[in-house]
Tab-separated table of C-alpha atoms and ligand atoms in Angstrom:
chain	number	residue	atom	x	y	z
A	1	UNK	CA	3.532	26.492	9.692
A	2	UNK	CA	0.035	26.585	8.562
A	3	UNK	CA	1.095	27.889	4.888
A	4	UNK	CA	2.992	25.020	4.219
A	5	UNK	CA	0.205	22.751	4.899
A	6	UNK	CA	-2.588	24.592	3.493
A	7	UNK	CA	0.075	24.483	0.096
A	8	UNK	CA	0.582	20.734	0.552
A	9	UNK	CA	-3.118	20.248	1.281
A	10	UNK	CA	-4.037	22.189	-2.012
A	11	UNK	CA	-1.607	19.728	-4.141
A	12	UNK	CA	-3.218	16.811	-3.197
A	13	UNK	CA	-6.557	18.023	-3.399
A	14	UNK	CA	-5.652	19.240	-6.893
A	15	UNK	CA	-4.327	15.503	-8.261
A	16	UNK	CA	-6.499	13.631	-6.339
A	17	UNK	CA	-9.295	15.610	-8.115
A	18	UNK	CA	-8.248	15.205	-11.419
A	19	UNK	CA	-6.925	11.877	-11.150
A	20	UNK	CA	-10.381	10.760	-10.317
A	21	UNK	CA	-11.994	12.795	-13.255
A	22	UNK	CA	-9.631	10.922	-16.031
A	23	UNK	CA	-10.255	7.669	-14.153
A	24	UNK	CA	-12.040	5.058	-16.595
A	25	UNK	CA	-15.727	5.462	-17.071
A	26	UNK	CA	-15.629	1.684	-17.115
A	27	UNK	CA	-12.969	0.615	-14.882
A	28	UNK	CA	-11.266	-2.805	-15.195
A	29	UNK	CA	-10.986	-5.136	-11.764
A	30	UNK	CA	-7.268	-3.902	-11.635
A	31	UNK	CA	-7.919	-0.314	-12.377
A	32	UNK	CA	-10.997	-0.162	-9.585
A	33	UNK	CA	-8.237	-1.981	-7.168
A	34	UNK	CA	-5.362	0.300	-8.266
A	35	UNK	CA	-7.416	3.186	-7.736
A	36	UNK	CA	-8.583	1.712	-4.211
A	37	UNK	CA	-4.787	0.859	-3.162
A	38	UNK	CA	-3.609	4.815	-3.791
A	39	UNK	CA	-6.301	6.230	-2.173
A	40	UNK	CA	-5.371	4.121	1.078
A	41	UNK	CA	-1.867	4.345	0.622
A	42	UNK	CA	-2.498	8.279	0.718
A	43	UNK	CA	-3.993	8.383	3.753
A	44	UNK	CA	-0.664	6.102	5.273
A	45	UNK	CA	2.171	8.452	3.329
A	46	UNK	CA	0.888	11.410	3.505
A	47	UNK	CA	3.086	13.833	5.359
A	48	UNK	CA	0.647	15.713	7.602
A	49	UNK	CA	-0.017	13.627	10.292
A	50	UNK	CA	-3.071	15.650	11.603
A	51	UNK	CA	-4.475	15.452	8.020
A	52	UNK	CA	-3.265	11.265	7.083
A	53	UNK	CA	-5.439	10.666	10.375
A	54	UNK	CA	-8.508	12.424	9.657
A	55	UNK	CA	-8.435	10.798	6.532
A	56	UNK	CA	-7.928	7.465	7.785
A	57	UNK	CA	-11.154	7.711	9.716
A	58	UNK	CA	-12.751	9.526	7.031
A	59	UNK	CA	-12.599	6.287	4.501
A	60	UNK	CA	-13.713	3.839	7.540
A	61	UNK	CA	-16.851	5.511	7.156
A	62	UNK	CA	-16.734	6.723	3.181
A	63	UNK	CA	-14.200	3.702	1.676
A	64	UNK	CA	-13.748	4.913	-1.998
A	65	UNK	CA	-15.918	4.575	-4.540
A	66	UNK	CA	-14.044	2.992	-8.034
A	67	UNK	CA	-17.011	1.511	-10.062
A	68	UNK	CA	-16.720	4.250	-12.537
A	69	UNK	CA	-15.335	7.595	-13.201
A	70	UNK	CA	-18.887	9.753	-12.173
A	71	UNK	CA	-18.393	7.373	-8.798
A	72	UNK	CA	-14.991	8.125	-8.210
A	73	UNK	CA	-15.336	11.646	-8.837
A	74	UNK	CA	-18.309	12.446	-6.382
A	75	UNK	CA	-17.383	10.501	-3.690
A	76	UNK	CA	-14.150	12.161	-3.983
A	77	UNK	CA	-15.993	16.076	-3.642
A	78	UNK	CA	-17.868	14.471	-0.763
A	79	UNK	CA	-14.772	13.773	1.014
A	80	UNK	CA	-13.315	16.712	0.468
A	81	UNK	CA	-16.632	18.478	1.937
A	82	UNK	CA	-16.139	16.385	4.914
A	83	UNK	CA	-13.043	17.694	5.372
A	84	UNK	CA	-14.230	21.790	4.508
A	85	UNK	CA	-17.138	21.098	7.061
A	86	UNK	CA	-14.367	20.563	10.042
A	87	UNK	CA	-11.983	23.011	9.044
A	88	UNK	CA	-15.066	25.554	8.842
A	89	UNK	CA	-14.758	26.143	5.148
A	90	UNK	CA	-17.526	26.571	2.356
A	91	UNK	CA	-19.432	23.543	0.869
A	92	UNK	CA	-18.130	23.045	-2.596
A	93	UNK	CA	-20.890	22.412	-5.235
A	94	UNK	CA	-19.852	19.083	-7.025
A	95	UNK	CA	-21.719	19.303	-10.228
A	96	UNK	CA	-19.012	21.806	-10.984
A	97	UNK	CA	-16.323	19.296	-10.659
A	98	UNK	CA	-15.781	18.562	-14.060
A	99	UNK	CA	-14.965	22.356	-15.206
A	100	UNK	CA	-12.603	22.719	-12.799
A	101	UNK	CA	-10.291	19.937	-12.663
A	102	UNK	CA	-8.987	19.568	-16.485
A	103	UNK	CA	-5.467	18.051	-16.901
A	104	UNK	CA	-4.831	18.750	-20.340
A	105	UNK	CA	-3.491	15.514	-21.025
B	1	UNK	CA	-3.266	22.503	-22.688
B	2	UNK	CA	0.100	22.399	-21.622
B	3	UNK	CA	-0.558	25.205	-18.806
B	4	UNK	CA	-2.796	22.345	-16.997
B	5	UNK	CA	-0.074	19.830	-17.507
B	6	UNK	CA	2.434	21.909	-15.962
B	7	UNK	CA	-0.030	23.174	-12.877
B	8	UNK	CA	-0.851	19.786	-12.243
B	9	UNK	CA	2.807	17.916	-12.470
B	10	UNK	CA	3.802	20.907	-10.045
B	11	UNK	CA	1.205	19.625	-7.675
B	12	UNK	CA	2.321	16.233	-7.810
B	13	UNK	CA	5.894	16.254	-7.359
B	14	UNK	CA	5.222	18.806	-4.441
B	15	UNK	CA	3.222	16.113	-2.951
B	16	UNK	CA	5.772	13.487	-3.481
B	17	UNK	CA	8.690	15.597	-2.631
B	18	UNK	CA	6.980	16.387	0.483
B	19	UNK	CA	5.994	12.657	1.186
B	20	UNK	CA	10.133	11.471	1.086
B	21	UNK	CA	11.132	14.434	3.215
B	22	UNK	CA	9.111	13.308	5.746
B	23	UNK	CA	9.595	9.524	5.159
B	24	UNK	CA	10.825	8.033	8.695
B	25	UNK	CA	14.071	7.653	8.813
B	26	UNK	CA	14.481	4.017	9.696
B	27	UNK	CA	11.114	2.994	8.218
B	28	UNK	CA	9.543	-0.170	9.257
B	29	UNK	CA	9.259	-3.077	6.069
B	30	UNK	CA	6.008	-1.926	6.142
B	31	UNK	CA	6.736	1.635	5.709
B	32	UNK	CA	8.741	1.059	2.848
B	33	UNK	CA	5.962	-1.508	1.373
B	34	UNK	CA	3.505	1.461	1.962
B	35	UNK	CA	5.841	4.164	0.171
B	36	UNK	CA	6.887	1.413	-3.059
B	37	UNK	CA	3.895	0.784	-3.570
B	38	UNK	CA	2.462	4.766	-3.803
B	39	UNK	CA	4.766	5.695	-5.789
B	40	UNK	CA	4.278	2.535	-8.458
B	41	UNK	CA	0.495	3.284	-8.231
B	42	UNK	CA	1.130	7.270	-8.583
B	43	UNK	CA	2.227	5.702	-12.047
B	44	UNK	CA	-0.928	3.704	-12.769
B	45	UNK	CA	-3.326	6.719	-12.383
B	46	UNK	CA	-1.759	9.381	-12.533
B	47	UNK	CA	-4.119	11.618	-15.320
B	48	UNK	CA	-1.209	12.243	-17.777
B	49	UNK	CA	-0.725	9.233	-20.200
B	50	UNK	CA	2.222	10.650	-21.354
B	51	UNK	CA	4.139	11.343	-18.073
B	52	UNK	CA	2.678	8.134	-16.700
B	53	UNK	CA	4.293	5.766	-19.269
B	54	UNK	CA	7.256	8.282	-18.928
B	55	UNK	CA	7.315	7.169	-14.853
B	56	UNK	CA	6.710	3.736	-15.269
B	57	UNK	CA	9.811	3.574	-17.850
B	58	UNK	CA	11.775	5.528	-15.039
B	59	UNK	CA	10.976	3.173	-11.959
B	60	UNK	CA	12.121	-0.143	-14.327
B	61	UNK	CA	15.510	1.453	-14.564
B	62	UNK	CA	15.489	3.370	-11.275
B	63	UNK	CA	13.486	0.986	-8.613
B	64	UNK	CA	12.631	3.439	-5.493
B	65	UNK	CA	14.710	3.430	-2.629
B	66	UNK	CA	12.476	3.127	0.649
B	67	UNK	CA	15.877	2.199	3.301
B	68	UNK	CA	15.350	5.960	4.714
B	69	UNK	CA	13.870	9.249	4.454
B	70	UNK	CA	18.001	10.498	2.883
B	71	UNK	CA	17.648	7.673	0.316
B	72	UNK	CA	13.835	8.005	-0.776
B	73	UNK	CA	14.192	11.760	-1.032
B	74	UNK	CA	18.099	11.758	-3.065
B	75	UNK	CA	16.307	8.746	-5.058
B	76	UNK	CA	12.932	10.627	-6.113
B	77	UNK	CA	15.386	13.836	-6.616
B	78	UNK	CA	17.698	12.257	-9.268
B	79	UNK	CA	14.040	10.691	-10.509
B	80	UNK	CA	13.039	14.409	-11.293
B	81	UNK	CA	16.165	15.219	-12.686
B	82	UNK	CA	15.692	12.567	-15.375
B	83	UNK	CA	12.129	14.027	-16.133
B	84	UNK	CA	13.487	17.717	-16.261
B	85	UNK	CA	16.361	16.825	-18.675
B	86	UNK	CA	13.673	15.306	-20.865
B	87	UNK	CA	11.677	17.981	-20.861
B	88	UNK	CA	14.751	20.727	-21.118
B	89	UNK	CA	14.889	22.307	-17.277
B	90	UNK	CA	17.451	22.459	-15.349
B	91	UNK	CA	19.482	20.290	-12.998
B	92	UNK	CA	18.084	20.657	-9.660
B	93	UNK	CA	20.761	20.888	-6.816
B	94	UNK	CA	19.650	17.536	-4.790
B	95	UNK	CA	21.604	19.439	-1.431
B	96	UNK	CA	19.103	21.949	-1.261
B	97	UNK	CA	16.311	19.384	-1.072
B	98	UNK	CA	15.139	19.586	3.001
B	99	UNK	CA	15.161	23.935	2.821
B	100	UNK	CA	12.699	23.872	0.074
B	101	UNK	CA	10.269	21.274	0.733
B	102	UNK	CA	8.858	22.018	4.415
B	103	UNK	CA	5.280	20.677	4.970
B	104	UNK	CA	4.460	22.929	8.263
B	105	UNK	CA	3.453	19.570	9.929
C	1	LIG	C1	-6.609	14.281	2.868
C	1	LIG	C2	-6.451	15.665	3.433
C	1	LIG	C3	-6.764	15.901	4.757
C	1	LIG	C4	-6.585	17.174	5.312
C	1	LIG	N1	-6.845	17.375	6.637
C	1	LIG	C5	-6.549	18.591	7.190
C	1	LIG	C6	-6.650	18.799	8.597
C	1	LIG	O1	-7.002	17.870	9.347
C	1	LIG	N2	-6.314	20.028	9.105
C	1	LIG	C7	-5.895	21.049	8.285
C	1	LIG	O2	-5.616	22.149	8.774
C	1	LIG	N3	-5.798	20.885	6.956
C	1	LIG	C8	-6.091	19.678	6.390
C	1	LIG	N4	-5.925	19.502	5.044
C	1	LIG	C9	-5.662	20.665	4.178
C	1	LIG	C10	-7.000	21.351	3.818
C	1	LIG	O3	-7.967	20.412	3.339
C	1	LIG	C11	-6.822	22.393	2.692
C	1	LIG	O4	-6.163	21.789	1.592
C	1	LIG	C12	-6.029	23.615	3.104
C	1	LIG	O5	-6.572	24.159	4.295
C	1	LIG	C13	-6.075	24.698	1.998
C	1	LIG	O6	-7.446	25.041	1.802
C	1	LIG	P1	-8.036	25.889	0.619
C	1	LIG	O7	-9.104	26.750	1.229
C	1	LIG	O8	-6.985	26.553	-0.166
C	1	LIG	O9	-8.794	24.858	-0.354
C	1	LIG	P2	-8.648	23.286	-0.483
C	1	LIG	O10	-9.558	22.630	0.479
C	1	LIG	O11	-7.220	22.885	-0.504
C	1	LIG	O12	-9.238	23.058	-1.942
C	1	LIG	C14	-8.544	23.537	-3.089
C	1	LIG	C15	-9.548	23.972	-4.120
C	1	LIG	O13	-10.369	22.878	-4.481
C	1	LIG	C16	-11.707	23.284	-4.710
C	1	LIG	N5	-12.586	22.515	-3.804
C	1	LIG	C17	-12.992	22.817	-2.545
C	1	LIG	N6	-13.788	21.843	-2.071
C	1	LIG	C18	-13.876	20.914	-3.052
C	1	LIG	C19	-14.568	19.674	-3.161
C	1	LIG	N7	-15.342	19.194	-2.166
C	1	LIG	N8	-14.431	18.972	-4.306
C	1	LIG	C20	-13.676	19.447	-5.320
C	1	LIG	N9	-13.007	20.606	-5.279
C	1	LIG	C21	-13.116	21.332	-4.145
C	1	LIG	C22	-11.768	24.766	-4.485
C	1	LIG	O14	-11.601	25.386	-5.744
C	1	LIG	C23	-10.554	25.022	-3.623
C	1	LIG	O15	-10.035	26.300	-3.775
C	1	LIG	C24	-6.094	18.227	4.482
C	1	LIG	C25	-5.791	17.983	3.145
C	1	LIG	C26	-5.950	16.718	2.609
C	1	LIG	C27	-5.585	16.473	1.172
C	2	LIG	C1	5.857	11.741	-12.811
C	2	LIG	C2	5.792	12.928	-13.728
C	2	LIG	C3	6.102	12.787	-15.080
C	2	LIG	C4	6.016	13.876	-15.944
C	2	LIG	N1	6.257	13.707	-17.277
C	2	LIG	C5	6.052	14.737	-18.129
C	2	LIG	C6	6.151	14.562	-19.540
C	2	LIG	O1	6.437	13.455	-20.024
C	2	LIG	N2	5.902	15.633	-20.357
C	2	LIG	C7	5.561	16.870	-19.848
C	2	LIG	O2	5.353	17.817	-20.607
C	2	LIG	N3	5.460	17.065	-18.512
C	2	LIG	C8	5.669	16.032	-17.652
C	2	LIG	N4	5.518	16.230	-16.302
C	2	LIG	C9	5.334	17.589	-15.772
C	2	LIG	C10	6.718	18.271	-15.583
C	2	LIG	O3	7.611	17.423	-14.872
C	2	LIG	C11	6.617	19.578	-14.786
C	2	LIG	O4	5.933	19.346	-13.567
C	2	LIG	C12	5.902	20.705	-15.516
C	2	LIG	O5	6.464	20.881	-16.797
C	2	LIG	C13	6.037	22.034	-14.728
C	2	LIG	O6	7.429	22.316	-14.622
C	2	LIG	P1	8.090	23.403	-13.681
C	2	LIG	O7	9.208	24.003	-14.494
C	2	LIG	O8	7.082	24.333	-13.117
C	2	LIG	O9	8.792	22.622	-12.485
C	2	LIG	P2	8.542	21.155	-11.940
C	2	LIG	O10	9.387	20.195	-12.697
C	2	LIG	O11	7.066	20.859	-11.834
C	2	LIG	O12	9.131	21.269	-10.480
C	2	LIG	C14	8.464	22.069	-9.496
C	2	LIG	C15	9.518	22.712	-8.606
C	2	LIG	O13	10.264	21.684	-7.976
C	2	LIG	C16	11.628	22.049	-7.841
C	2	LIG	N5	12.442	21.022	-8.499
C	2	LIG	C17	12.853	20.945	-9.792
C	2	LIG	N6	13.584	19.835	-9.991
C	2	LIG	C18	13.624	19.189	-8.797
C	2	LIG	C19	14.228	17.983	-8.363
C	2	LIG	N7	14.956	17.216	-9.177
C	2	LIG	N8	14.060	17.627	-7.074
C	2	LIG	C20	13.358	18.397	-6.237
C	2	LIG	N9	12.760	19.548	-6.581
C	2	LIG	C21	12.897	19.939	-7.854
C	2	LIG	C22	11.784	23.426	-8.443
C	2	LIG	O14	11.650	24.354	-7.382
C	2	LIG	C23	10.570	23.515	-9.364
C	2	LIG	O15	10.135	24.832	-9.552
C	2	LIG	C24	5.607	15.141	-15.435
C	2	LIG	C25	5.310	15.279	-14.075
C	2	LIG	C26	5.376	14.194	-13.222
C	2	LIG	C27	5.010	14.352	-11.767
């Protein structure tokens, strides 16, 4: 059922978006590790198996980025265009990001 | 902007719903480690202050239950059900739970 995950898949994209965008612009030791920790924990809960794989390998290459919110942030939309790049979708132009993803919190 | 907050706490308990439906049924003590500690960190970042303090109150009275994919997935129902009578929504039907949530993986 390729609905379902494309549904699931927009989700996470969507929170993992903005959680990076409110992350600290000066993160604490435990915040940077917190962030690090759900990021990899993602990639081991995360329901598509396909998808928890490709990410797995993804952040071999790309581990995250936590030193501050701008990090976070962009080396989230680069993963993300690693992922559009195999599934043949469009490049996504990350000085956009911050438009996009508000949380009104 | 409440229409945000909605969107994105949509996205996230999709996500999470999703993630216990598909939970293993006899999960490793690893497995469980790996799901206890997402969800404790999905209440350390998550980009609403609000609903994050909200969460982390919820988890000290109701730990999560990680013995099987039945028990995480009744235990992060009844979880929502606390949030939605907070907020004024309606008791969700926790025997309806594996119908609604497929993940097409
Ligand atoms: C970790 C992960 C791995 C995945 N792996 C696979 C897989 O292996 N196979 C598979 O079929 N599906 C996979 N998916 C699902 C896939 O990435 C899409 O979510 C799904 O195909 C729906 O795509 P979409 O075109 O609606 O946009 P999505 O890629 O879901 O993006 C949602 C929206 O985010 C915005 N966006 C797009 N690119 C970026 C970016 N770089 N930065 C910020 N915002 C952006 C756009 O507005 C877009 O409409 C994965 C999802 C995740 C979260
Ligand atoms: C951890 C967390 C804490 C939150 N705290 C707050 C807060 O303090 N203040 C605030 O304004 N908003 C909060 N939110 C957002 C809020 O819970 C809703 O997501 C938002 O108001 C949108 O509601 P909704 O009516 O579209 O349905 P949602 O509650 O988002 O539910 C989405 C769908 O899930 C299904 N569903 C409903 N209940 C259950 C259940 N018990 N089990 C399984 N499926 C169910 C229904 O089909 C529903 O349409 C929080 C969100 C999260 C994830």
């Amino acid at each position: 059922n390729e609905t379902a995950k494309a549904a699931l898949g927009r989700a996470t994209w969507k929170l993992l978006h903005t959680v990076t965008l409110r992350f600290p612009e000066n993160p604490t030791p435990d915040e940077r590790e917190a962030l690090d920790s759900y990021i990899r924990l993602t990639s081991r809960v995360y329901p598509c198996g396909e998808c928890a794989a490709e990410l797995q390998e993804l952040l071999k290459v790309y581990p995250p980025q936590t030193s501050s919110r701008r990090a976070a942030s962009l080396w989230l939309c680069s993963l993300h265009n690693q992922v559009n790049e195999r599934l043949n979708k469009p490049e996504y132009d990350c000085s956009q990001l911050s438009t996009e993803y508000d949380c009104g919190c």
